[in-house]
PDB file of C-alpha atoms in Angstrom:
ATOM      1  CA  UNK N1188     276.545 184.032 208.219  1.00 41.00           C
ATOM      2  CA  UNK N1189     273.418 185.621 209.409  1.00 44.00           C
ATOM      3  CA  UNK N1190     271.510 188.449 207.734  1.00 47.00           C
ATOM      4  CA  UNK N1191     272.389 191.989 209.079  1.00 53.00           C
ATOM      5  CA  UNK N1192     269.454 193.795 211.434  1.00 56.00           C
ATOM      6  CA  UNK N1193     267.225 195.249 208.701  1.00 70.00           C
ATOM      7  CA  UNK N1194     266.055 199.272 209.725  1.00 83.00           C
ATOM      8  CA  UNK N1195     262.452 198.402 210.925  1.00 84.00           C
ATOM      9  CA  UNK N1196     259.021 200.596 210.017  1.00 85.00           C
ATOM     10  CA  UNK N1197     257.757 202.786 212.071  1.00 88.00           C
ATOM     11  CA  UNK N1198     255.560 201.456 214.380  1.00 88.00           C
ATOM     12  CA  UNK N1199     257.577 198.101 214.895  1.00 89.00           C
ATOM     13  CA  UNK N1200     257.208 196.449 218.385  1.00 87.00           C
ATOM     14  CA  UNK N1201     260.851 197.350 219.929  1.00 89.00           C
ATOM     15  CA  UNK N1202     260.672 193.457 221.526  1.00 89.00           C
ATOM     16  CA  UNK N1203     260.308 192.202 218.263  1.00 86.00           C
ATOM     17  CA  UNK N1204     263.908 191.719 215.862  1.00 84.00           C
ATOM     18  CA  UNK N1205     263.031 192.782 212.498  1.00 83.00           C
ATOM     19  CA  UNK N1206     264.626 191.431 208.700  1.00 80.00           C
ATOM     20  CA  UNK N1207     264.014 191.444 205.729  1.00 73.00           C
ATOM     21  CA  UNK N1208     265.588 187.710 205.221  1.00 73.00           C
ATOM     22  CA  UNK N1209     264.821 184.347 206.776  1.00 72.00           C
ATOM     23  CA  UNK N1210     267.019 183.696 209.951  1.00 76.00           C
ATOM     24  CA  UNK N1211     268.781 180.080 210.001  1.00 72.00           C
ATOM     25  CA  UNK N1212     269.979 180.441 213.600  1.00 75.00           C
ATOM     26  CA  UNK N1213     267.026 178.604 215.064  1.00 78.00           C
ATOM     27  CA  UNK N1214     267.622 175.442 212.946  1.00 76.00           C
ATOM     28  CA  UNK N1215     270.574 172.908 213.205  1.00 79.00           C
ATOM     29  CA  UNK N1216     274.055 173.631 211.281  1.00 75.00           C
ATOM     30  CA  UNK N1217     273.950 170.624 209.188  1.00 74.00           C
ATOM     31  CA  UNK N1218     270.473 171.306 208.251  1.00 71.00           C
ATOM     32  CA  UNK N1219     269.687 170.899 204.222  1.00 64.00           C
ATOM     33  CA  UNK N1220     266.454 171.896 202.119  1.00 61.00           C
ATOM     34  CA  UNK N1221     264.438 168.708 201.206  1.00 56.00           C
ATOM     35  CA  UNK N1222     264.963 166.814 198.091  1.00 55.00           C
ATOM     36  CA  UNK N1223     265.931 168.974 194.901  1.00 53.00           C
ATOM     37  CA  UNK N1224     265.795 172.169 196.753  1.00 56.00           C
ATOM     38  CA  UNK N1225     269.666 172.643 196.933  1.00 59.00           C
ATOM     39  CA  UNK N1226     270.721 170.409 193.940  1.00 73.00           C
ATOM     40  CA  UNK N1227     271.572 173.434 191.195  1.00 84.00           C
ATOM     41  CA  UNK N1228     268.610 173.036 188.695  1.00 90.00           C
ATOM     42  CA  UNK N1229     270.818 174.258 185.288  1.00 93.00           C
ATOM     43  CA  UNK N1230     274.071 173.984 183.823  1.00 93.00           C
ATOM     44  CA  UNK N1231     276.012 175.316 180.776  1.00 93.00           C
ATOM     45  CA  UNK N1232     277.541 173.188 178.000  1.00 93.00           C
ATOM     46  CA  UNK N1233     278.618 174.095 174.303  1.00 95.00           C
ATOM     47  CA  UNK N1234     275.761 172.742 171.923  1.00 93.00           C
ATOM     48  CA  UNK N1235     277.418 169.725 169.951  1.00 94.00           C
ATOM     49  CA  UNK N1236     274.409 168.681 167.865  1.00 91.00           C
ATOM     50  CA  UNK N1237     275.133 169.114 164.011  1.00 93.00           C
ATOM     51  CA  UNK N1238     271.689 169.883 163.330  1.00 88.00           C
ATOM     52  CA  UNK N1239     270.945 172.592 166.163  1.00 87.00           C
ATOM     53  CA  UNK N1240     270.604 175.958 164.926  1.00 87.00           C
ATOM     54  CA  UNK N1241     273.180 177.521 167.570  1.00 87.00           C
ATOM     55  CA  UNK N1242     275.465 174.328 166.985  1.00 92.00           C
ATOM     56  CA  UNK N1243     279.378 175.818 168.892  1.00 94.00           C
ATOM     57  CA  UNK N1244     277.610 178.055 170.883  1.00 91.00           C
ATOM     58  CA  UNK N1245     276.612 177.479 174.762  1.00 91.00           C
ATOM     59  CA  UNK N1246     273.559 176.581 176.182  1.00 90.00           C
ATOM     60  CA  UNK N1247     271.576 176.381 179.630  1.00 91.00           C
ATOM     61  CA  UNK N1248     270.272 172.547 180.119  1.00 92.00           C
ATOM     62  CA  UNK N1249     268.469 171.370 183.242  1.00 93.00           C
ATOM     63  CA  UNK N1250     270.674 169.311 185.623  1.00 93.00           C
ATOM     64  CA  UNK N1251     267.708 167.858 186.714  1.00 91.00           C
ATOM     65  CA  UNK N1252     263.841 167.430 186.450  1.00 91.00           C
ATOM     66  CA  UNK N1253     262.472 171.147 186.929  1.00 93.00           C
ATOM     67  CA  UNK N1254     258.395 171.056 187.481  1.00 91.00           C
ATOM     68  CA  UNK N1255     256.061 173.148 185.894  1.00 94.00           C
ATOM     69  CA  UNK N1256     255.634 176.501 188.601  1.00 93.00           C
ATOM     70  CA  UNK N1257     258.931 176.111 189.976  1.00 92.00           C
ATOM     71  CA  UNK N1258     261.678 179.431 189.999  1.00 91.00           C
ATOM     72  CA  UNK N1259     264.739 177.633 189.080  1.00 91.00           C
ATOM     73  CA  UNK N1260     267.360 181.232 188.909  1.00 90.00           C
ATOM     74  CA  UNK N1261     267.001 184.228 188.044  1.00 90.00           C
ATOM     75  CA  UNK N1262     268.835 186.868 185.347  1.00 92.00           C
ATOM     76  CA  UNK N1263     271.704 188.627 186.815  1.00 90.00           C
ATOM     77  CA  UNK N1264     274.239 191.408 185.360  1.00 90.00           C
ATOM     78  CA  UNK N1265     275.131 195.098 185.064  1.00 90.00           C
ATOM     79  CA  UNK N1266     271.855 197.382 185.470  1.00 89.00           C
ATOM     80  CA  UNK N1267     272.316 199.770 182.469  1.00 89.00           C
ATOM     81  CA  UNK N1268     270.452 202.609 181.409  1.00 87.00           C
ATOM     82  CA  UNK N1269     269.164 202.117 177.832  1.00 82.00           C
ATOM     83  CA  UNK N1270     270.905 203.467 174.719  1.00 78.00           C
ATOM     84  CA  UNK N1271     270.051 203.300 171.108  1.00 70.00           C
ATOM     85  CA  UNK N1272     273.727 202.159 170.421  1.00 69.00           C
ATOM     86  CA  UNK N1273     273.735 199.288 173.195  1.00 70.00           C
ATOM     87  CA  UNK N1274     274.312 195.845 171.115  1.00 74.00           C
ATOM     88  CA  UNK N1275     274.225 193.162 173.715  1.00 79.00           C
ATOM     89  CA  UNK N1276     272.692 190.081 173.040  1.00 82.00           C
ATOM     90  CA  UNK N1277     271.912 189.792 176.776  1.00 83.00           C
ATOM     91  CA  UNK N1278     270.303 192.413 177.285  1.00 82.00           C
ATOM     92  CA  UNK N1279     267.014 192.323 179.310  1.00 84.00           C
ATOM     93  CA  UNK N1280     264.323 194.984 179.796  1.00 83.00           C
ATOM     94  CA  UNK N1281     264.432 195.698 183.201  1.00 85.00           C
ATOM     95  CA  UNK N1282     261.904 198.730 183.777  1.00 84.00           C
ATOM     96  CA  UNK N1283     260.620 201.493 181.566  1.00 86.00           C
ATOM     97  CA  UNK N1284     258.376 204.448 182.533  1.00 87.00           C
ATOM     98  CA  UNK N1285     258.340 207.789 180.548  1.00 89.00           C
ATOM     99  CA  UNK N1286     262.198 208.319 178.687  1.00 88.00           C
ATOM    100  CA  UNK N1287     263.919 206.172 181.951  1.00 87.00           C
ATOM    101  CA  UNK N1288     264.279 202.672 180.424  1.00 87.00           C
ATOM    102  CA  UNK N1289     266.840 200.324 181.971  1.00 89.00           C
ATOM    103  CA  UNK N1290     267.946 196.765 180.982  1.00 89.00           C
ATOM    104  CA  UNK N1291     269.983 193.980 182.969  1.00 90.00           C
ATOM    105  CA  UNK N1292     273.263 193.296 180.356  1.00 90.00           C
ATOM    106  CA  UNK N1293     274.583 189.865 181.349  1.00 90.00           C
ATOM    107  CA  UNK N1294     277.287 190.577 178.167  1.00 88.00           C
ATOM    108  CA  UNK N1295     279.996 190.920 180.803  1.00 90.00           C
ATOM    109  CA  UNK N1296     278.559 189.399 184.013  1.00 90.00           C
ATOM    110  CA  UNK N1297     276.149 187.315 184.815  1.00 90.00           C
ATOM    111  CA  UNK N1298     275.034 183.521 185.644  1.00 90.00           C
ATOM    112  CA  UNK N1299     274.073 180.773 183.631  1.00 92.00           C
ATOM    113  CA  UNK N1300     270.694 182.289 182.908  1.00 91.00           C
ATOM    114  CA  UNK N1301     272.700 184.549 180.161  1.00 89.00           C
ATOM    115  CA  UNK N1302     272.837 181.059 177.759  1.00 89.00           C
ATOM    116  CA  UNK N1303     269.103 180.921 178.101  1.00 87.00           C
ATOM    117  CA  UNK N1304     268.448 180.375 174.584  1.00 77.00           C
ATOM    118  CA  UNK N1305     265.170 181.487 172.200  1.00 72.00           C
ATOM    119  CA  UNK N1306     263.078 178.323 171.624  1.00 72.00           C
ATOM    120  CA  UNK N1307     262.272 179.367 167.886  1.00 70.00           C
ATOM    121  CA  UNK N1308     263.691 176.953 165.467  1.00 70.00           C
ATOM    122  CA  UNK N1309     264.718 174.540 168.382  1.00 73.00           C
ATOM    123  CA  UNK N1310     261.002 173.586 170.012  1.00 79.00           C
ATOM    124  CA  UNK N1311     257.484 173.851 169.770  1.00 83.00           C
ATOM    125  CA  UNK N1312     257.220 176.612 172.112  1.00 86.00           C
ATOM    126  CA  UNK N1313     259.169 177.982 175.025  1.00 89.00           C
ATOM    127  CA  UNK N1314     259.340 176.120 178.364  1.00 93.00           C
ATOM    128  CA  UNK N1315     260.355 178.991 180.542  1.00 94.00           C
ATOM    129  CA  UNK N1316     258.975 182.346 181.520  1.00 93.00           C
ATOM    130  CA  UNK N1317     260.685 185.595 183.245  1.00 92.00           C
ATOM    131  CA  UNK N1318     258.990 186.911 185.594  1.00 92.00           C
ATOM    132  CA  UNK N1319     259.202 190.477 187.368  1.00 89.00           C
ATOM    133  CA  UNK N1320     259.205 190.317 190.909  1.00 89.00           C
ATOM    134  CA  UNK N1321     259.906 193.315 193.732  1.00 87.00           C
ATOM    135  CA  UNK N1322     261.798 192.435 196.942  1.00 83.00           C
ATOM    136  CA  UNK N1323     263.044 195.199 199.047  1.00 78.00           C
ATOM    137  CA  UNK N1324     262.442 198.280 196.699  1.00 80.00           C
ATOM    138  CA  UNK N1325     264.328 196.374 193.914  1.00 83.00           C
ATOM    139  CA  UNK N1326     263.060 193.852 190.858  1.00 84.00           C
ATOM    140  CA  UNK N1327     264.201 190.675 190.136  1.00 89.00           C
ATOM    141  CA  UNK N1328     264.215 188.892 187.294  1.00 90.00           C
ATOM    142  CA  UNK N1329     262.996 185.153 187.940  1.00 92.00           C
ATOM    143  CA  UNK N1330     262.910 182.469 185.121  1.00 92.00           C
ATOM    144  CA  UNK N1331     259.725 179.802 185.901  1.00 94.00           C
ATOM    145  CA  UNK N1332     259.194 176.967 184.330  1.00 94.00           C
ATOM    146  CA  UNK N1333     255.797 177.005 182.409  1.00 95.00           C
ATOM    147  CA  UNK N1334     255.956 173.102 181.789  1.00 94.00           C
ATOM    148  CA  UNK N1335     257.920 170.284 183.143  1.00 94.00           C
ATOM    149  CA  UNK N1336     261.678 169.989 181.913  1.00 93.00           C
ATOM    150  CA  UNK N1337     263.032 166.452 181.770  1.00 91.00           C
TER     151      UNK N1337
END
């Protein structure tokens, strides 16, 4: 599946197609991203350890080695508007200017960055940072790693 035409600028050369996503019809069928590229870089599992301070609950591990720099998923769910009553556990601050403060709730939906656990009591420090990145007039909330994860 290809991306649909994207609404160009004004301005645009009319010879010229515009998108706003990479176009894969150029390249072979079969064609795969080098090395870990397409190998999914998390998974969740219940923690089991006795001695872990979340022990029953789920966690995200890496499926493989993720390097230090890398963008390895990013925080997906509902797009709320802030409330004093909201309770989620997953909630994440999404923007906030003046009274209009919204969060991304993964409570309900999401992907396996919702078991992204707090590093306090488990490590030394945290391994991962989020970072706030606009594409196409929306944010998107990446997680990086800040050091190497085995």
């Amino acid at each position: 599946q290809f991306p649909a035409a994207a609404i160009p600028p004004l301005g645009w050369p009319e010879n010229h197609l515009y998108t706003n996503e990479i176009l894969y019809d150029r390249i072979p069928e079969d064609f795969q991203l080098p090395g870990h590229l397409h190998e999914p870089a998390i998974y969740i599992k219940v923690i089991e350890d006795p001695g872990h301070i979340l022990v029953g609950q789920r966690g995200v591990f890496a499926a493989r080695k993720i390097l230090s720099g890398e963008v390895f998923s990013e925080y997906t769910g509902y797009l709320i508007q802030r409330r004093v009553q909201d309770r989620s556990a997953y909630l994440y601050k999404y923007f906030e200017r003046g009274s209009l403060e919204l969060d991304i709730d993964a409570q309900d939906a999401g992907n396996e960055s919702r078991y992204l656990n707090d590093y306090r009591d488990v490590a030394e420090a945290h391994n991962v940072e989020f970072l706030v990145v606009p594409i196409n007039g929306r944010l998107h909330i990446m997680l990086q790693a800040i050091q190497d994860i085995p």
